[in-house]
Coordinates of C-alpha atoms and ligand atoms in Angstrom, one line a residue:
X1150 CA -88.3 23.1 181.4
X1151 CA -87.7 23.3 177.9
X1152 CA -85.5 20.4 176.4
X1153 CA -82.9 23.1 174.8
X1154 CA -82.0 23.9 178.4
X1155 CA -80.8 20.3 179.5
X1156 CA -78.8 20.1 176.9
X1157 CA -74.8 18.9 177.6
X1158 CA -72.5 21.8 177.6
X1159 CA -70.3 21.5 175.1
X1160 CA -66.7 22.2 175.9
X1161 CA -64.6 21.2 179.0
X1162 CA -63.3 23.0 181.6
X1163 CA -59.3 24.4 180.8
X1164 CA -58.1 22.8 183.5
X1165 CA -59.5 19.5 182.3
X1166 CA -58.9 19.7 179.3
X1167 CA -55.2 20.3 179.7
X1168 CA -54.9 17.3 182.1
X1169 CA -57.0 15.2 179.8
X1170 CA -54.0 15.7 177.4
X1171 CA -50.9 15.7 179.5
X1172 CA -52.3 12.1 180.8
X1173 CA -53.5 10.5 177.5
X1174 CA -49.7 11.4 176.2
X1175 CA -48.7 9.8 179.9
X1176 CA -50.1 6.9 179.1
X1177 CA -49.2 6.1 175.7
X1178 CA -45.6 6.9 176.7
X1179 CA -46.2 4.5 179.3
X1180 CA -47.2 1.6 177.2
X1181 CA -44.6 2.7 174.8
X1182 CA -41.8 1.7 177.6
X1183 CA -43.5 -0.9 178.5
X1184 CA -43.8 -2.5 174.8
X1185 CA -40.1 -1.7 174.2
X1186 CA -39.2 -3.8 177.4
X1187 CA -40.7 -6.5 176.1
X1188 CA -40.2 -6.4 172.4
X1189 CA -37.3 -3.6 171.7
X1190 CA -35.3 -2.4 174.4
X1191 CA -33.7 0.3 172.7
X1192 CA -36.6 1.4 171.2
X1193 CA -38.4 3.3 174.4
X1194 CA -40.1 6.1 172.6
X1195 CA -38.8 8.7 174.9
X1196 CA -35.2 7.2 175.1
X1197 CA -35.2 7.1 170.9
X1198 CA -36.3 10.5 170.8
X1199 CA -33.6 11.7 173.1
X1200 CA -31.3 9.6 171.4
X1201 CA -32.3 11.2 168.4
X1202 CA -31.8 14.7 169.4
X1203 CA -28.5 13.8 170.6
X1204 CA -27.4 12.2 167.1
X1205 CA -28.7 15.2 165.9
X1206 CA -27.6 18.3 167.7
X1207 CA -24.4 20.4 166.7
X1208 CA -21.6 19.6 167.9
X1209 CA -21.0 23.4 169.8
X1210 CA -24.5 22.5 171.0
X1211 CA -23.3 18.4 172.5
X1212 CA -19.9 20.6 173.5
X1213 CA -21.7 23.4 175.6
X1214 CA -23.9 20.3 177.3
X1215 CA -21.6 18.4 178.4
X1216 CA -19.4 21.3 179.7
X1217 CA -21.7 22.9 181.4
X1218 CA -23.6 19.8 182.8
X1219 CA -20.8 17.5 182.8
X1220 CA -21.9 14.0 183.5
X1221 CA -25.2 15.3 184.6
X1222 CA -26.3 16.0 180.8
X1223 CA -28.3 12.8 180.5
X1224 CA -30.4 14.0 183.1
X1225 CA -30.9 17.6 181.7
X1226 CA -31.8 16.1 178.0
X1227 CA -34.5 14.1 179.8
X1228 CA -36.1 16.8 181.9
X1229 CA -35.9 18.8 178.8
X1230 CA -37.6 15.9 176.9
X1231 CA -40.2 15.7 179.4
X1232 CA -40.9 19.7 179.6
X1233 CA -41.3 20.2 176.2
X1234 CA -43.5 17.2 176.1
X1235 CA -45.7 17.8 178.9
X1236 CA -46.0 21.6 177.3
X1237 CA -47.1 20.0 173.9
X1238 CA -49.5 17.5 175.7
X1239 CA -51.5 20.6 177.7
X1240 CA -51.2 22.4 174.5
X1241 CA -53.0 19.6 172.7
X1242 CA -55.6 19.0 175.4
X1243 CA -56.4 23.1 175.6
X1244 CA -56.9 22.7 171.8
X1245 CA -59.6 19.9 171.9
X1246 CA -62.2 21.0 174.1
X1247 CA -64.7 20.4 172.3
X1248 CA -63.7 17.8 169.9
X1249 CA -60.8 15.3 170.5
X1250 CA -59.3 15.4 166.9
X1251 CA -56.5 18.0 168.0
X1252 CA -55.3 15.8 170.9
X1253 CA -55.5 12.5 168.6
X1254 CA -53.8 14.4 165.4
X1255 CA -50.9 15.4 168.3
X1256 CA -50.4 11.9 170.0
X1257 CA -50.2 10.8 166.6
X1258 CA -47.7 13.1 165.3
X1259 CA -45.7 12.7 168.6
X1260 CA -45.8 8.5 167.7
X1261 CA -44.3 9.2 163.8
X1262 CA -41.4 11.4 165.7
X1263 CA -41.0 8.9 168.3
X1264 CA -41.2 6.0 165.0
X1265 CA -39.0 8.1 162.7
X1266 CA -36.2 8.5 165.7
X1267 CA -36.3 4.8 166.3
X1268 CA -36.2 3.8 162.3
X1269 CA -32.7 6.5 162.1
X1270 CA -31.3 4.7 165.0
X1271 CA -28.0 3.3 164.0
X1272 CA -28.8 0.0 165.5
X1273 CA -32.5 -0.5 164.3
X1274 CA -34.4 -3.5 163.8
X1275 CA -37.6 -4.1 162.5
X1276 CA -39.4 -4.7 165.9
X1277 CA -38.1 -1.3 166.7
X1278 CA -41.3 0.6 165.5
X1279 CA -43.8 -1.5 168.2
X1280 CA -43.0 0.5 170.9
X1281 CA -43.9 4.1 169.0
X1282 CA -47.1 2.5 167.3
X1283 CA -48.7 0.9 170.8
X1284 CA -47.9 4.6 172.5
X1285 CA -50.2 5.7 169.4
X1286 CA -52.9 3.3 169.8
X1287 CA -53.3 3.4 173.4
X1288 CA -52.4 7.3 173.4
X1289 CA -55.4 7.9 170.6
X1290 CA -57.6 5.8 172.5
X1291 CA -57.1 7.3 175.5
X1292 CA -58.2 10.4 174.2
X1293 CA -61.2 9.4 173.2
X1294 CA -62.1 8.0 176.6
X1295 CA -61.3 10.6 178.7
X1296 CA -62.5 13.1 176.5
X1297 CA -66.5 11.2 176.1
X1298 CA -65.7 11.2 180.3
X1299 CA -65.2 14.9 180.6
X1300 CA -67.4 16.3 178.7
X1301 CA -69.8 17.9 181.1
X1302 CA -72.4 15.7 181.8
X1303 CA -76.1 17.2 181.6
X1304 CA -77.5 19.7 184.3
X1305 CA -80.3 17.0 185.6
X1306 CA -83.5 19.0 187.2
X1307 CA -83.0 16.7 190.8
X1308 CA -79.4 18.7 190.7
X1309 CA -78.2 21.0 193.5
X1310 CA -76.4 23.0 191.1
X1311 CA -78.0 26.1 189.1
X1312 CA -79.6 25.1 185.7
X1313 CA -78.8 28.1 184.7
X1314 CA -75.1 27.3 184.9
X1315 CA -72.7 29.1 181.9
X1316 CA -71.7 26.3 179.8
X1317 CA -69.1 25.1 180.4
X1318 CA -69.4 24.7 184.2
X1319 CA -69.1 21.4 185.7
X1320 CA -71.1 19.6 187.8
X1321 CA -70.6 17.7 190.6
X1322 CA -71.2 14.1 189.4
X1323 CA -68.9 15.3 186.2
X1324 CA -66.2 16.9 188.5
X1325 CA -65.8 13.5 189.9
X1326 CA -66.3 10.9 186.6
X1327 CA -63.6 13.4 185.2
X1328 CA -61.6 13.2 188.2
X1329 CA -61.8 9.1 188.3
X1330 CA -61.6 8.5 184.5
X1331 CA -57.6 10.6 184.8
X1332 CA -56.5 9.4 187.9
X1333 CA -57.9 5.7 185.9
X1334 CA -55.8 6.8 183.3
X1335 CA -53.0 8.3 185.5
X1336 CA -52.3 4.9 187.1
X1337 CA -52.2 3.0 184.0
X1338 CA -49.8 5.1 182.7
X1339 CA -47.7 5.1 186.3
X1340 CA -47.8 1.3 186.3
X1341 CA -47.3 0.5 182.1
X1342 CA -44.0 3.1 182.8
X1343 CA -42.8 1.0 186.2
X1344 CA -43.3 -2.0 184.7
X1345 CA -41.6 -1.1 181.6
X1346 CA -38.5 0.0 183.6
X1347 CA -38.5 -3.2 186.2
X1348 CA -38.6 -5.7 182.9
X1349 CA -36.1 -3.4 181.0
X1350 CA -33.7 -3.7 183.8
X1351 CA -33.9 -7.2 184.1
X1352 CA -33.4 -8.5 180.5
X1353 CA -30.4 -10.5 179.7
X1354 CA -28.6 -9.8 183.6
X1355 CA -26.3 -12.8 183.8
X1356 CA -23.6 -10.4 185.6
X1357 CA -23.8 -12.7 188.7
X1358 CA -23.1 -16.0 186.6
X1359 CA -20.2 -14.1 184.5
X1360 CA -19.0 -13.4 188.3
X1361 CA -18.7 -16.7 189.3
X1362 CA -17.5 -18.3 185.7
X1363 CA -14.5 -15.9 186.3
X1364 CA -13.9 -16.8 189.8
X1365 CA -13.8 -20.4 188.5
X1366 CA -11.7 -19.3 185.8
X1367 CA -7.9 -19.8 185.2
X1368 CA -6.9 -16.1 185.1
X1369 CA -3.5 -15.2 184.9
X1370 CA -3.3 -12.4 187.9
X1371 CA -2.1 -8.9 187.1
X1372 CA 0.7 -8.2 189.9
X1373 CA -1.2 -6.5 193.5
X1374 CA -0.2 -3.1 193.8
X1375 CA 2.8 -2.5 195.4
X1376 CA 3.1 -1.2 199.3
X1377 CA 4.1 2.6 198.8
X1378 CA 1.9 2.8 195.3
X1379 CA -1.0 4.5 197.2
X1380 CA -0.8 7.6 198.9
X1381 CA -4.3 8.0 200.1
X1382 CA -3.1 8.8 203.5
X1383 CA -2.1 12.1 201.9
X1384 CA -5.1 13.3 200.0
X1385 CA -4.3 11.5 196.8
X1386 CA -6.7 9.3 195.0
X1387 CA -6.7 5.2 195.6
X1388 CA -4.6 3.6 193.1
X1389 CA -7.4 1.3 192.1
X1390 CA -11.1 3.0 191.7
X1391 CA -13.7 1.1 192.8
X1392 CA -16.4 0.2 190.1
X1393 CA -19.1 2.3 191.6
X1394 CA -16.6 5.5 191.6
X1395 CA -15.0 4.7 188.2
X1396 CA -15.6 7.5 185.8
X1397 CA -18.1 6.7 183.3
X1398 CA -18.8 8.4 179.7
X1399 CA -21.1 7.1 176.7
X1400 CA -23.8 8.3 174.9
X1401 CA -26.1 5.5 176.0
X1402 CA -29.1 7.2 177.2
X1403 CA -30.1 3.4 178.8
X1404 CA -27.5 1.3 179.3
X1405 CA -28.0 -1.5 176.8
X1406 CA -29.3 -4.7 178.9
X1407 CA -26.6 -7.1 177.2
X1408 CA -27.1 -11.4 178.3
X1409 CA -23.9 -13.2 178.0
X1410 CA -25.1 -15.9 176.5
X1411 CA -26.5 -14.2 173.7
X1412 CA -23.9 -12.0 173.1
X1413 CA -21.0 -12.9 170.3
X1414 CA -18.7 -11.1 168.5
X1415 CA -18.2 -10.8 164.6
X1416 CA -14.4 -9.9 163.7
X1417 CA -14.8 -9.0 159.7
X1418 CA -13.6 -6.8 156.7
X1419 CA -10.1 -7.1 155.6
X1420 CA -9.0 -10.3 157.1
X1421 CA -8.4 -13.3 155.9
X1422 CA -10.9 -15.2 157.5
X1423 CA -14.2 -13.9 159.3
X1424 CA -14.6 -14.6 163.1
X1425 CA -17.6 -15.0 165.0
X1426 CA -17.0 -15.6 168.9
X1427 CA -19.5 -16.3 171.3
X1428 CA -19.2 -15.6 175.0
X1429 CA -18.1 -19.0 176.2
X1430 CA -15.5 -18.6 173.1
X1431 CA -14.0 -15.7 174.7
X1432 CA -13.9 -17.6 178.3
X1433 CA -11.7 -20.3 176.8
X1434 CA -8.8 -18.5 175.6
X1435 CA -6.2 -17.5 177.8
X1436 CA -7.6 -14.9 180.6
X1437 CA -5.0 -12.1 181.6
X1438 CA -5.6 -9.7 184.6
X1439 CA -4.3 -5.6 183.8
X1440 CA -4.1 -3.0 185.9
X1441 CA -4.8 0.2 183.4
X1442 CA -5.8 3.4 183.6
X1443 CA -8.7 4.8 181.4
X1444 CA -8.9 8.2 180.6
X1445 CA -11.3 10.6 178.6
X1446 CA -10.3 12.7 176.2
X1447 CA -13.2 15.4 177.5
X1448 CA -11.4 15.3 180.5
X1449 CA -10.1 19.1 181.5
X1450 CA -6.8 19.8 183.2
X1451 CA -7.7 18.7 186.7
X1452 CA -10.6 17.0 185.7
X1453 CA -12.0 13.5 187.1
X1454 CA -12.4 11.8 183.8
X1455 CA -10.0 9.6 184.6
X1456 CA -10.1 6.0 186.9
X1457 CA -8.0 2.7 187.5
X1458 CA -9.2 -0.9 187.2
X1459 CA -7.6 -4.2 187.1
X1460 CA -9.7 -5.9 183.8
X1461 CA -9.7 -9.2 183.0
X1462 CA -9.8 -10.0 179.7
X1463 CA -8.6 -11.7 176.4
X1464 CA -5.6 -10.3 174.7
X1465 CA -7.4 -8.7 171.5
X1466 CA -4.1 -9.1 169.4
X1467 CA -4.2 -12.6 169.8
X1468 CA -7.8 -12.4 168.4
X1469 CA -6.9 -10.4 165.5
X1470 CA -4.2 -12.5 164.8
X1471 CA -6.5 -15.6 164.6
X1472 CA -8.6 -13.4 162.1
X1473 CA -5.8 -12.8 160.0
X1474 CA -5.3 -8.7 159.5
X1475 CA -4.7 -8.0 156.0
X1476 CA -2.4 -5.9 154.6
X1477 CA -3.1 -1.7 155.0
X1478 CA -5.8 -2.1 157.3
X1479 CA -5.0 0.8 159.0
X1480 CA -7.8 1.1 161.3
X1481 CA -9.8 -1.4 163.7
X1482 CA -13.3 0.0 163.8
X1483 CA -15.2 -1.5 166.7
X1484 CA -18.8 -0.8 167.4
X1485 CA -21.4 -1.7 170.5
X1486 CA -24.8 -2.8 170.1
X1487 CA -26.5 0.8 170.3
X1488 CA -24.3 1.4 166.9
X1489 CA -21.5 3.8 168.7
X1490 CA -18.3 3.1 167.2
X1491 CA -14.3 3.9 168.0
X1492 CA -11.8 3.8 165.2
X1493 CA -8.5 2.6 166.7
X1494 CA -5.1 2.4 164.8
X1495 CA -4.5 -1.5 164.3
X1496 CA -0.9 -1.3 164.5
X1497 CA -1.1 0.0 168.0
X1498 CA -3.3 -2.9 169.0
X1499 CA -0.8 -5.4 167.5
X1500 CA 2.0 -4.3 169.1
X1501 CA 3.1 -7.5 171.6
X1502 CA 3.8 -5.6 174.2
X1503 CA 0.8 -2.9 174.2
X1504 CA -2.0 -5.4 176.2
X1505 CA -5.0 -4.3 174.2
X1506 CA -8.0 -6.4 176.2
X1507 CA -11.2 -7.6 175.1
X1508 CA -12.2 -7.1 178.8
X1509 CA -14.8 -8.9 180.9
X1510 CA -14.3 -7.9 184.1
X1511 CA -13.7 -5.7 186.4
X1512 CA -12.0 -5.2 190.0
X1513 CA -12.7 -8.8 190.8
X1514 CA -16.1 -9.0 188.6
X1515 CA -17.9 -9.1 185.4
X1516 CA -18.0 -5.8 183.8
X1517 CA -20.7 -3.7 185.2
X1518 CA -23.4 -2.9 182.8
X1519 CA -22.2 0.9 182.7
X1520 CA -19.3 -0.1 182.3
X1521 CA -19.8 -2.4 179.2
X1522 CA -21.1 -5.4 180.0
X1523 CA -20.4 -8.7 178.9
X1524 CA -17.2 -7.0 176.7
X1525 CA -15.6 -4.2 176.1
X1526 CA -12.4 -3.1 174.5
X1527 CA -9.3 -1.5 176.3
X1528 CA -6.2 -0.5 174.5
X1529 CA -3.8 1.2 177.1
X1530 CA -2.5 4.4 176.0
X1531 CA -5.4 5.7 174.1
X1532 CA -8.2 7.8 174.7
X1533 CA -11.4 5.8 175.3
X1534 CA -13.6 7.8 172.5
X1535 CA -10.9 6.2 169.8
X1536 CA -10.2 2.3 171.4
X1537 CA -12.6 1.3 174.5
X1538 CA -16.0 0.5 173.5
X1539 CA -18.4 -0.8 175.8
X1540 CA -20.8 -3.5 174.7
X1541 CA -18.9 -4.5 171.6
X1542 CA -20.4 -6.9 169.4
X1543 CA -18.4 -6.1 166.0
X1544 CA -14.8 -5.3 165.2
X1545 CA -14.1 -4.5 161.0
X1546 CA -10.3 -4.0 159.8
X1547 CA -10.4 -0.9 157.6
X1548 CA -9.2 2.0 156.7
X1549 CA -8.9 5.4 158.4
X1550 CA -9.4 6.7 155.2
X1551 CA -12.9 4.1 154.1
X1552 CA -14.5 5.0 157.8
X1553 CA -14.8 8.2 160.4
X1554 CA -15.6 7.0 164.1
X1555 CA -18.6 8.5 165.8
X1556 CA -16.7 11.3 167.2
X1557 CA -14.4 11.8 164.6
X1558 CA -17.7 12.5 162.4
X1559 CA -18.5 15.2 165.1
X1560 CA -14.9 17.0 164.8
X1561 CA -12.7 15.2 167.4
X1562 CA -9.3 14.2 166.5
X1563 CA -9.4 10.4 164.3
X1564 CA -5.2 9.5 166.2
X1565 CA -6.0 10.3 170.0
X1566 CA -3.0 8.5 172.5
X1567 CA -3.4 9.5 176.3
X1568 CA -2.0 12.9 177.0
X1569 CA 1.0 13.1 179.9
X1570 CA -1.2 15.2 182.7
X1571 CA -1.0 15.5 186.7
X1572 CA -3.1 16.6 189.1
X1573 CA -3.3 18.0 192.9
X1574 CA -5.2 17.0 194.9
X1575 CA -4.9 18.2 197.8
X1576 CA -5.0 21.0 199.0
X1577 CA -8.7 21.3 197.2
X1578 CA -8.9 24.3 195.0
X1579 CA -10.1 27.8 197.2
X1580 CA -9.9 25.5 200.0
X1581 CA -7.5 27.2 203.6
X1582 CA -4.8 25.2 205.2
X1583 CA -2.5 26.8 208.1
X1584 CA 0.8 28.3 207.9
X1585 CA 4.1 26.4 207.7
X1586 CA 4.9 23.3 205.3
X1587 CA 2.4 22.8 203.2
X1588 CA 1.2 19.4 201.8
X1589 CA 0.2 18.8 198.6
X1590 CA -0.8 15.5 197.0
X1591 CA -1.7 14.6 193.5
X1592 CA -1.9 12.0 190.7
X1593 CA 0.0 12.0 187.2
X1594 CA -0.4 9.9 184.0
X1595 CA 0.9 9.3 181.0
X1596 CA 0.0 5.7 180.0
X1597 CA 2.5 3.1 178.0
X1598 CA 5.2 6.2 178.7
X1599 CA 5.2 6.0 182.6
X1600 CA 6.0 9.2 184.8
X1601 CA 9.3 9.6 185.1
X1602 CA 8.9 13.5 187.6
X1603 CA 6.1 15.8 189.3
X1604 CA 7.2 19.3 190.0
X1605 CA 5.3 21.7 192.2
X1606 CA 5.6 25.1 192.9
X1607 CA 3.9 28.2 194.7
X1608 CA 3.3 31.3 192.8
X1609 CA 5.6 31.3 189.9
X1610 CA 8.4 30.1 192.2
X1611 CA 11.1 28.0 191.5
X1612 CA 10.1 24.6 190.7
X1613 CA 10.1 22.1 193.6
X1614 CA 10.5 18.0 192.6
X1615 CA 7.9 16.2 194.1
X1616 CA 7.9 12.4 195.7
X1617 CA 6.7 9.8 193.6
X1618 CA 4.8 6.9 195.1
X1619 CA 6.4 3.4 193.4
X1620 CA 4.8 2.6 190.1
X1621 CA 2.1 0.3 189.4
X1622 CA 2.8 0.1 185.8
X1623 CA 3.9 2.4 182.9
X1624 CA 0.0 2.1 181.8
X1625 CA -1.6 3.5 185.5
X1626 CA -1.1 6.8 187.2
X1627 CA 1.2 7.7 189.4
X1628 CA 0.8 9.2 192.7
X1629 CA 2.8 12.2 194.3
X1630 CA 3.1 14.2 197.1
X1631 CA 5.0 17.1 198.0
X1632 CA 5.8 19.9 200.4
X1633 CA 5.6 23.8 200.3
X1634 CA 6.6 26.6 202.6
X1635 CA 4.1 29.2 202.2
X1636 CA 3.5 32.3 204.2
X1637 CA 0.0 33.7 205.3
X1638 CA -2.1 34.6 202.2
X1639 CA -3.5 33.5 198.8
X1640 CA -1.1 31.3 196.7
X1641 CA -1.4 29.6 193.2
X1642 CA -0.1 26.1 193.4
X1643 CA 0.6 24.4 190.1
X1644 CA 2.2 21.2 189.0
X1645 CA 3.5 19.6 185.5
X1646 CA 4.8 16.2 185.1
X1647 CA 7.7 14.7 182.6
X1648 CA 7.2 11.6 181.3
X1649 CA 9.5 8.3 180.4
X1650 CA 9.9 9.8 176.8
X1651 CA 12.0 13.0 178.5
X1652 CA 8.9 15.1 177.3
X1653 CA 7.2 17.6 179.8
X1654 CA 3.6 19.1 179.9
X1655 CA 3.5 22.8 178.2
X1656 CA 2.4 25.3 180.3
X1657 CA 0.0 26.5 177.4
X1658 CA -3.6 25.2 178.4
X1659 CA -5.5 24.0 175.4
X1660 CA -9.4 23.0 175.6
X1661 CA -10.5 19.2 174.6
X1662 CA -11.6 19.4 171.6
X1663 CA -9.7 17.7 169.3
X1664 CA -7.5 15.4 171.0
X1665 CA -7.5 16.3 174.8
X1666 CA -6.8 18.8 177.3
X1667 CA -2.9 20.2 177.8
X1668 CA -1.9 22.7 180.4
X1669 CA -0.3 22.6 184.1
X1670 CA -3.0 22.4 186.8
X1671 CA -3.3 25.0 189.2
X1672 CA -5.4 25.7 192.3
X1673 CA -5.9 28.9 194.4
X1674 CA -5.5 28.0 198.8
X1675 CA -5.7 30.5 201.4
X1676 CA -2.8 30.4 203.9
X1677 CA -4.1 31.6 207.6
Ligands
MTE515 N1 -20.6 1.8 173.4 C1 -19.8 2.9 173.9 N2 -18.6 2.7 174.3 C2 -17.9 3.8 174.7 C3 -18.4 5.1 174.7 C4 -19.7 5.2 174.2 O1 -20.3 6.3 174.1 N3 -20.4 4.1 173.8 N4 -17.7 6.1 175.2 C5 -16.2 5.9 175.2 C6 -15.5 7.0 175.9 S1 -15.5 8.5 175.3 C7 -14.8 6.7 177.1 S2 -13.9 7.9 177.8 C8 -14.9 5.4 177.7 C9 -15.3 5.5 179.2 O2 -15.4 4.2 179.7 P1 -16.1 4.1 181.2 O3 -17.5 4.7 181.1 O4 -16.1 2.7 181.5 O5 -15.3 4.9 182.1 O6 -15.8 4.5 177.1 C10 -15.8 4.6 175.7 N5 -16.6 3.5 175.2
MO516 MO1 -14.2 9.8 176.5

């Protein structure tokens, strides 16, 4: 048999060739995570990138998201991530059939984007760029393994298959080398990912020990909610939330993995002299308990965006007092360790009687990492996006005018307090009750004011006062519940509240954006 005929053929199969990429990009992403765990959490080349195009997108684009996928848009920018990623992968693989340059000139492309979005990060440090140039390496080196193991391996004359095969067609012993050296690859990718994500999890989670420091702790106890505060019983929401069903809303695409004992927090800019507080600093001033409600500013009329804890924490004025504010420093900019940031009016956090926390925990624990932990900030009253940053680790006294906040930069108000709002409940919205008195349950807020009246009414009717349940405080929601006589049929039930200041919520809805939703709920029931 002439030698020409045994030689190799040349290209690899499409199929191959497309799974040689998607699992040499697999892989590096894998080791990627798994350097980040250990060397730069925030730094997982797929979480920069999608941080990334987060800081990046237009703000109608980041509106339409997180309207139309609510709290669910994390999830969508990943699977979007991934699609376009694995698309770009088979792309790559198709490309280098014969060669491998095309695949390595991709995964190394992909490691500059995933390097670049990790150098623009607001909070980047120099060990940032590991995790984007060890998904290179072992992506590029990949590539060049797989790609030596799939190329067809020569027609041998002892072979059951045709030697006259077309070029390109496989044989047995290389359908199954090709096969082992990706699934090879496969797993290492699998387990470099898995272990990334076990070890990321596990950094720095001193929650426990926080737990039982502020069990141990002298903590002045907010008052226990009152008998006839909660009107569950009638369809209304629990006066306090419990941590896993508290609302929560950041841009974090991992929640940063925070240890107490490292944490500390650095009080600077125009005050008289700079502060640097360490965890166990914190736990010696005087603990205060606060039952407070926290509301987002995203949240529509009727929306859930809105929840009830009792925080523990240190009172922030007393803090900033220590710090010495200076004269016109208008605005407290605080900022978490990813590098969001809220601007907050100082004055308002200096009033004595406002209760602005440094909070550290939560319902009877430390914070929960979603929910900030080992410190946060909570100033009743305001909107989170402009007063309650999670995993705060600096505070600067500026100037409204010297600094924009991270949403104010994307067109939301810079002065947001908590807009007076209510709520039914119950009935649900489309939802059929029977004929006769109908009941109807809600919740109303307007925090530092207090509710001072729920009306209700049925289809334009005259307006009907509802019962309040006895108030918590003037900073947490109010419960209500009311009754309607309603005939067979569909009926519009809306309600509006009035607050402590006399003022009551306009009828005219208004969307979010810039300062929070307006506009009297309403839901549509069936009477049968
Ligand atoms: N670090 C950080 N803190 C943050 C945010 C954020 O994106 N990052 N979002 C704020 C917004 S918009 C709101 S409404 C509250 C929500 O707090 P929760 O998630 O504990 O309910 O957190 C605030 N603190
Ligand atoms: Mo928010």
């Amino acid at each position: 048999m002439p030698a020409d005929q045994l030689a190799p053929p040349e290209r690899i199969p499409r199929g191959y060739a497309a799974a040689l990429g998607v699992t040499s990009v697999a892989v590096a992403v894998g080791a990627g995570h798994l350097a980040a765990a250990l060397v730069a959490p925030a730094a997982s080349p797929p979480l920069a990138v999608a941080a990334a195009a987060v800081r990046l997108a237009p703000l109608p684009v980041v509106e339409f998201a997180t309207s139309t996928f609510g709290t669910a848009d994390k999830l969508v920018l990943f699977v979007g991530v991934a699609v376009v990623l694995v698309a770009v992968a088979a792309l790559a693989g198709l490309a280098s059939r014969r060669r491998p340059l095309p695949a390595v000139a991709v995964v190394v492309a992909l490691g500059v984007v995933a390097g670049a979005a990790a150098w623009t990060a607001p909070s980047f440090a120099q060990l940032d760029v590991v995790p984007a140039l060890a998904a290179t390496i072992v992506g590029v080196m990949a590539v060049r393994w797989l790609h030596r193991g799939l190329l067809p391996v020569p027609v041998e004359p002892s072979d059951p298959s045709p030697a006259d095969a077309d070029p390109g067609t496989v044989t047995r012993r290389g359908v199954l080398h090709g096969s082992a050296a990706l699934g090879l690859v496969g797993a290492a990718a699998v387990v470099a990912g898995g272990a990334g994500q076990l070890l990321g999890r596990g950094v720095g989670d001193s929650r426990a020990d926080v737990t039982r420091l502020l069990a141990a702790a002298r903590v002045a106890p907010a008052p226990p909610v009152p008998p006839g505060a909660d009107l569950t019983a009638f369809g209304a929401p629990s006066v306090i939330t419990s941590n896993a069903d508290f609302y929560r809303i950041d841009t974090a695409l991992r929640v940063p993995a925070l240890s107490a004992t490292d944490w500390t927090l650095r009080i600077h800019g125009m005050v008289d002299r700079e502060l640097t507080l360490s965890f166990a600093d914190l736990l010696a001033r005087p603990l205060v308990e606060r039952t407070l409600t926290l509301t987002c500013v995203s949240n529509e009329v009727g929306g859930d965006l809105v929840s009830t804890a009792r925080f523990v924490g240190v009172d922030l004025r007393d803090v900033l007092r220590d710090a010495g504010v200076r004269d016109g420093a208008d605005q407290l900019l605080s900022t978490s360790v990813d590098g969001w940031t809220a601007g907050t009016p100082t004055a308002v956090v200096l009033e004595p009687d406002r209760g602005a926390l440094l909070a550290v925990g939560m319902n009877g624990e430390a914070l929960p990492r979603e929910h900030g932990f080992p410190v946060r900030m909570v100033v009743p009253g305001l909107y989170g996006f402009v007063s309650a940053t999670k995993w705060v680790t600096d505070l600067e006294l500026t100037t409204f005018a010297a600094r924009d906040a991270y949403w104010v930069q994307r067109g939301w108000a810079q002065q947001a307090p908590i807009k007076t709002q209510s709520r039914i409940d119950r009935p649900r919205a489309f939802g059929s009750v029977p004929a006769g008195p109908v009941l109807l349950a809600g919740t109303a807020w307007a925090q530092h004011t207090g509710v001072e009246r729920v009306e209700v009414r049925a289809d334009d009717g005259p307006w009907q006062t509802a019962e309040l349940a006895t108030e918590v405080n003037l900073d947490t929601w109010r419960m209500w519940r009311a009754e309607l006589d309603l005939g067979p049929g569909r009926h519009v039930l809306q309600c509006r509240a009035t607050d402590r200041s006399g003022a009551t919520q306009p009828e005219q809805r208004t969307a979010p954006v810039p300062d929070g939703a307006a506009g009297w709920h309403s839901v549509v029931v069936t009477v049968s």
